[in-house]
XYZ file of C-alpha atoms in Angstrom:
347
model
C 78.249 -97.332 183.472
C 80.798 -98.558 185.968
C 80.295 -101.509 188.311
C 79.392 -100.720 191.904
C 81.462 -102.455 194.589
C 80.349 -102.461 198.246
C 82.499 -100.428 200.590
C 85.224 -102.281 202.410
C 86.117 -101.665 206.035
C 89.445 -99.876 206.569
C 92.348 -102.258 206.910
C 90.709 -104.977 204.770
C 92.770 -105.883 201.712
C 92.145 -108.386 198.989
C 94.569 -111.287 199.307
C 96.095 -112.401 196.004
C 98.102 -115.529 195.384
C 99.625 -117.173 192.328
C 99.994 -120.951 192.118
C 101.860 -122.831 189.398
C 101.938 -126.550 188.659
C 104.665 -127.985 186.427
C 104.586 -131.435 184.858
C 107.136 -133.399 182.840
C 105.566 -135.814 180.388
C 106.655 -139.125 179.022
C 104.518 -139.440 175.909
C 106.022 -142.809 175.008
C 104.852 -144.347 178.289
C 101.694 -142.177 178.352
C 102.631 -140.605 181.685
C 101.183 -137.165 181.105
C 100.168 -135.668 184.452
C 103.073 -136.363 186.789
C 103.655 -133.061 188.617
C 107.270 -132.239 189.388
C 106.778 -128.849 191.037
C 103.915 -127.072 192.797
C 104.751 -123.513 193.831
C 102.603 -120.793 195.389
C 103.555 -117.177 196.070
C 101.687 -114.443 197.934
C 101.679 -112.152 194.909
C 99.503 -111.614 191.815
C 100.337 -113.301 188.525
C 102.178 -110.225 187.274
C 104.807 -110.671 190.025
C 105.656 -114.283 189.137
C 107.992 -115.952 190.100
C 108.514 -113.532 192.996
C 111.372 -113.592 195.484
C 112.151 -115.992 198.344
C 110.117 -113.910 200.814
C 107.019 -114.265 198.597
C 106.976 -118.062 198.603
C 104.041 -119.597 200.469
C 104.901 -123.174 199.519
C 107.128 -124.897 196.986
C 107.164 -128.692 196.730
C 109.235 -130.683 194.239
C 108.922 -134.357 193.275
C 111.540 -136.685 191.821
C 110.505 -139.676 189.756
C 112.014 -143.139 189.384
C 115.317 -142.315 191.090
C 116.225 -139.652 188.530
C 117.362 -136.044 188.866
C 114.806 -133.304 189.355
C 112.987 -132.380 186.164
C 113.606 -135.675 184.363
C 110.530 -137.167 182.714
C 109.164 -140.172 184.643
C 109.720 -143.668 183.254
C 107.422 -145.565 185.654
C 105.691 -142.738 187.491
C 106.971 -143.668 190.964
C 107.745 -140.699 193.219
C 111.088 -141.578 194.834
C 111.813 -138.281 196.607
C 109.914 -135.184 197.698
C 111.374 -131.805 198.715
C 110.021 -128.515 200.056
C 111.402 -124.988 200.125
C 112.385 -123.946 203.682
C 113.336 -120.337 202.975
C 116.974 -120.909 202.118
C 116.952 -124.112 200.094
C 115.149 -127.349 199.405
C 114.694 -129.807 202.264
C 114.009 -133.513 201.665
C 110.618 -134.413 203.139
C 110.477 -138.097 202.253
C 111.989 -140.665 199.955
C 110.762 -144.057 198.807
C 111.991 -147.282 197.240
C 109.848 -149.749 195.318
C 110.038 -153.355 194.153
C 109.403 -154.656 190.646
C 105.637 -154.597 191.259
C 105.639 -150.929 192.307
C 105.074 -151.760 195.978
C 106.786 -149.575 198.570
C 109.646 -151.456 200.242
C 111.372 -148.582 202.050
C 110.439 -145.059 203.075
C 112.522 -142.417 204.822
C 110.948 -139.463 206.625
C 112.229 -135.923 207.092
C 114.165 -136.938 210.235
C 115.876 -139.851 208.501
C 113.646 -142.473 210.106
C 113.347 -145.593 207.949
C 110.309 -147.842 207.541
C 110.676 -151.076 205.571
C 108.056 -153.402 204.134
C 108.827 -157.001 203.153
C 106.566 -159.183 201.011
C 106.720 -162.982 201.295
C 107.179 -164.463 198.787
C 108.925 -161.592 197.011
C 107.413 -162.627 193.664
C 103.840 -163.523 192.908
C 100.962 -162.943 195.303
C 102.320 -162.465 198.823
C 101.000 -164.460 201.762
C 102.482 -162.178 204.424
C 103.488 -158.519 204.630
C 105.912 -157.470 207.373
C 106.394 -153.803 208.235
C 109.210 -152.510 210.445
C 109.062 -148.850 211.478
C 111.888 -146.507 212.455
C 111.666 -147.680 216.088
C 112.161 -151.265 214.907
C 108.575 -152.165 215.819
C 107.248 -154.968 213.630
C 103.705 -155.665 212.434
C 102.706 -158.625 210.274
C 99.682 -159.207 208.058
C 98.648 -162.566 206.638
C 96.826 -162.200 203.341
C 94.219 -164.058 201.353
C 96.268 -164.504 198.180
C 93.193 -164.581 195.949
C 92.129 -161.051 196.881
C 95.048 -159.566 198.809
C 92.837 -159.046 201.861
C 94.293 -159.321 205.360
C 92.974 -162.334 207.273
C 95.280 -161.983 210.289
C 97.124 -158.982 211.688
C 99.714 -159.166 214.471
C 100.706 -155.882 216.129
C 103.937 -154.685 217.694
C 103.086 -156.254 221.054
C 102.020 -159.577 219.583
C 98.322 -158.738 219.721
C 96.387 -160.570 217.013
C 93.180 -159.813 215.116
C 91.462 -162.072 212.598
C 88.970 -161.432 209.809
C 86.828 -163.851 207.789
C 85.312 -163.074 204.382
C 82.540 -164.529 202.272
C 83.124 -165.675 198.637
C 82.488 -162.094 197.437
C 85.236 -160.681 199.644
C 82.878 -159.072 202.166
C 83.726 -159.107 205.858
C 81.553 -161.628 207.748
C 83.396 -162.149 211.063
C 85.954 -160.207 213.102
C 87.934 -161.360 216.136
C 89.685 -158.515 217.965
C 92.914 -158.980 219.988
C 92.479 -161.228 222.977
C 89.823 -163.391 221.332
C 90.756 -166.597 219.493
C 89.149 -167.697 216.237
C 87.788 -170.733 218.061
C 85.648 -168.356 220.141
C 82.537 -166.601 218.936
C 83.532 -163.476 216.950
C 83.356 -159.959 218.313
C 81.326 -158.850 215.304
C 79.427 -160.618 212.534
C 77.944 -159.298 209.305
C 75.409 -160.748 206.896
C 74.156 -159.386 203.576
C 70.755 -159.853 201.933
C 70.013 -158.364 198.512
C 66.339 -157.816 197.677
C 64.491 -156.717 194.545
C 61.206 -155.507 196.007
C 62.308 -154.508 199.508
C 65.402 -152.760 200.873
C 68.747 -154.520 200.779
C 69.866 -155.219 204.332
C 73.235 -155.451 206.062
C 72.930 -157.003 209.526
C 75.592 -156.298 212.152
C 75.982 -158.286 215.363
C 78.242 -156.915 218.125
C 79.253 -159.038 221.090
C 78.151 -157.738 224.479
C 79.924 -158.265 227.794
C 77.335 -160.872 228.798
C 78.002 -163.000 225.729
C 74.870 -162.002 223.784
C 74.825 -159.959 220.593
C 73.442 -156.497 219.908
C 71.878 -156.653 216.444
C 71.701 -153.610 214.136
C 70.385 -153.192 210.602
C 71.361 -150.908 207.734
C 68.752 -150.735 204.973
C 69.681 -149.648 201.436
C 67.506 -148.582 198.513
C 67.634 -149.900 194.942
C 70.712 -147.766 194.193
C 72.436 -149.153 197.326
C 72.207 -145.793 199.084
C 71.775 -145.914 202.842
C 68.071 -145.378 203.522
C 67.669 -146.248 207.203
C 69.703 -147.459 210.170
C 68.251 -149.249 213.183
C 70.253 -149.886 216.367
C 69.178 -151.200 219.783
C 68.213 -148.689 222.451
C 69.974 -148.636 225.802
C 66.892 -149.827 227.724
C 65.040 -151.519 224.884
C 63.370 -150.321 221.732
C 65.392 -148.979 218.824
C 67.122 -145.828 217.618
C 66.603 -144.940 213.977
C 67.994 -142.519 211.396
C 66.766 -141.899 207.838
C 68.072 -140.567 204.552
C 65.813 -139.379 201.724
C 66.881 -138.542 198.168
C 65.372 -136.369 195.447
C 64.852 -137.429 191.828
C 68.460 -136.503 190.983
C 69.880 -138.569 193.830
C 70.805 -135.661 196.109
C 70.342 -136.157 199.853
C 67.277 -133.945 200.379
C 66.216 -134.880 203.913
C 67.992 -136.431 206.875
C 66.228 -137.566 210.025
C 68.444 -137.439 213.074
C 68.174 -140.091 215.772
C 64.641 -140.814 216.979
C 63.218 -143.541 219.206
C 60.705 -146.304 218.622
C 59.643 -148.864 221.220
C 59.882 -151.880 218.884
C 63.145 -153.869 218.577
C 65.389 -153.317 215.531
C 64.320 -155.218 212.432
C 65.152 -155.682 208.759
C 61.860 -154.004 207.778
C 61.766 -150.344 206.747
C 60.028 -148.227 209.378
C 57.983 -145.215 208.315
C 57.780 -142.135 210.512
C 55.930 -138.818 210.283
C 57.995 -135.628 210.233
C 56.254 -134.370 213.378
C 57.672 -137.330 215.328
C 61.323 -136.553 214.517
C 63.138 -134.281 217.003
C 65.910 -133.283 214.597
C 65.539 -133.124 210.834
C 67.627 -131.407 208.171
C 66.071 -130.512 204.824
C 68.298 -129.433 201.941
C 67.120 -127.688 198.775
C 69.133 -127.443 195.554
C 69.113 -125.345 192.403
C 69.068 -126.720 188.844
C 72.849 -127.164 188.940
C 72.687 -129.296 192.087
C 74.090 -126.586 194.352
C 72.727 -126.177 197.875
C 70.432 -123.150 198.174
C 68.612 -123.750 201.475
C 69.544 -125.808 204.533
C 66.677 -126.008 207.022
C 66.740 -127.465 210.520
C 63.391 -128.657 211.881
C 62.230 -129.942 215.246
C 59.071 -132.025 215.153
C 58.359 -130.545 211.693
C 58.673 -126.963 212.968
C 61.441 -124.902 211.392
C 64.083 -123.715 213.835
C 66.460 -121.915 211.452
C 67.796 -121.990 207.924
C 70.925 -121.089 205.992
C 70.619 -119.658 202.478
C 73.158 -119.643 199.675
C 73.108 -117.785 196.365
C 75.566 -117.954 193.524
C 76.981 -115.401 191.111
C 79.103 -117.313 188.670
C 81.666 -119.154 190.777
C 81.131 -116.920 193.809
C 79.054 -118.036 196.775
C 77.126 -115.730 199.122
C 75.801 -117.230 202.354
C 73.084 -115.875 204.646
C 73.269 -117.619 208.049
C 70.571 -118.045 210.711
C 69.940 -115.096 212.998
C 73.062 -114.239 214.965
C 75.473 -115.668 212.409
C 77.915 -113.870 210.127
C 77.049 -113.470 206.458
C 79.930 -114.471 204.215
C 81.072 -114.582 200.617
C 83.658 -116.720 198.889
C 85.187 -115.182 195.758
C 86.937 -117.401 193.214
C 89.022 -116.697 190.148
C 88.576 -118.177 186.674
C 90.401 -121.352 187.728
C 88.117 -121.939 190.693
C 90.742 -120.995 193.280
C 89.564 -118.970 196.285
C 91.051 -115.471 196.138
C 88.959 -113.690 198.762
C 86.738 -114.415 201.760
C 84.353 -111.751 203.032
C 82.508 -111.289 206.318
C 79.692 -108.745 206.157
C 78.497 -106.259 208.765
C 74.869 -106.849 207.811
C 72.950 -110.101 208.449
C 72.907 -110.692 204.682
C 75.856 -110.709 202.245
C 75.566 -107.115 201.045
C 76.961 -103.736 201.996
C 80.214 -103.266 203.894
C 82.486 -106.157 204.759
């Protein structure tokens, strides 16, 4: 018995492409996955390598200042080229220091950007970048962690950041505000065992007071609830719920409560939430149903079914049913749009 294939509308053709990835390995240095060439043609595998007119894209990489095709010694990409229809055009090139940090880059137009590290050896205290227009930016670093504590832009504007002993941001001063002033934003972190972990954010208002917001996290440090101040008082909240496998199974869009924001988890009934998205999954963790609800009343849903690596999607009423067909490597080889409201029949 032969397989039945739905009829296809006239003029619809299956699009086939062949993509090849080439790598040169240095087994001594254990550099095994450095790709030197990625080429794609608009032909099936049997037509490989095709002719110039078949090429969709062809990108080549050079490693460690060597000729094309030479096995990498450090794994640093020093030049990249693309096929332009008649030959290979240099897209970018790079130079690196002894630590593997980029010191110079050249774009496709020949524009040069340089980066200088001070001191040149050891942990740098400042990083100075000069772009192709000769505009200079400077970052002052915390040498213990390599985090920027001060950044000065091309017009001399300065921003400052303070960290706690764990390297977390605690204060930020944006340009125009000195570190002797109160910061534009402040953050504090409280880890709890029996209640949600809380990150508190304080944002400076025009009148000099702070707007205080709270992000509450569960025991796996997944965002559970956010609380921000309302425009005229009260608070705006959002929620995330997770199933036993950790998938995001329900999301409450923004809803209002008359109390001020707090570090305490707020519980809400589904029929009090104006916008809620519920997601259902199969045993492989793939989305099968996406349901939008308003005050716990379903408004519409999108369904997905799977046949191997192929995905068939049934949209809400008025949408277009689709299918995504993949080959054995997981690459998309065909996209279908169906005449019917479900992914069956002609397309």
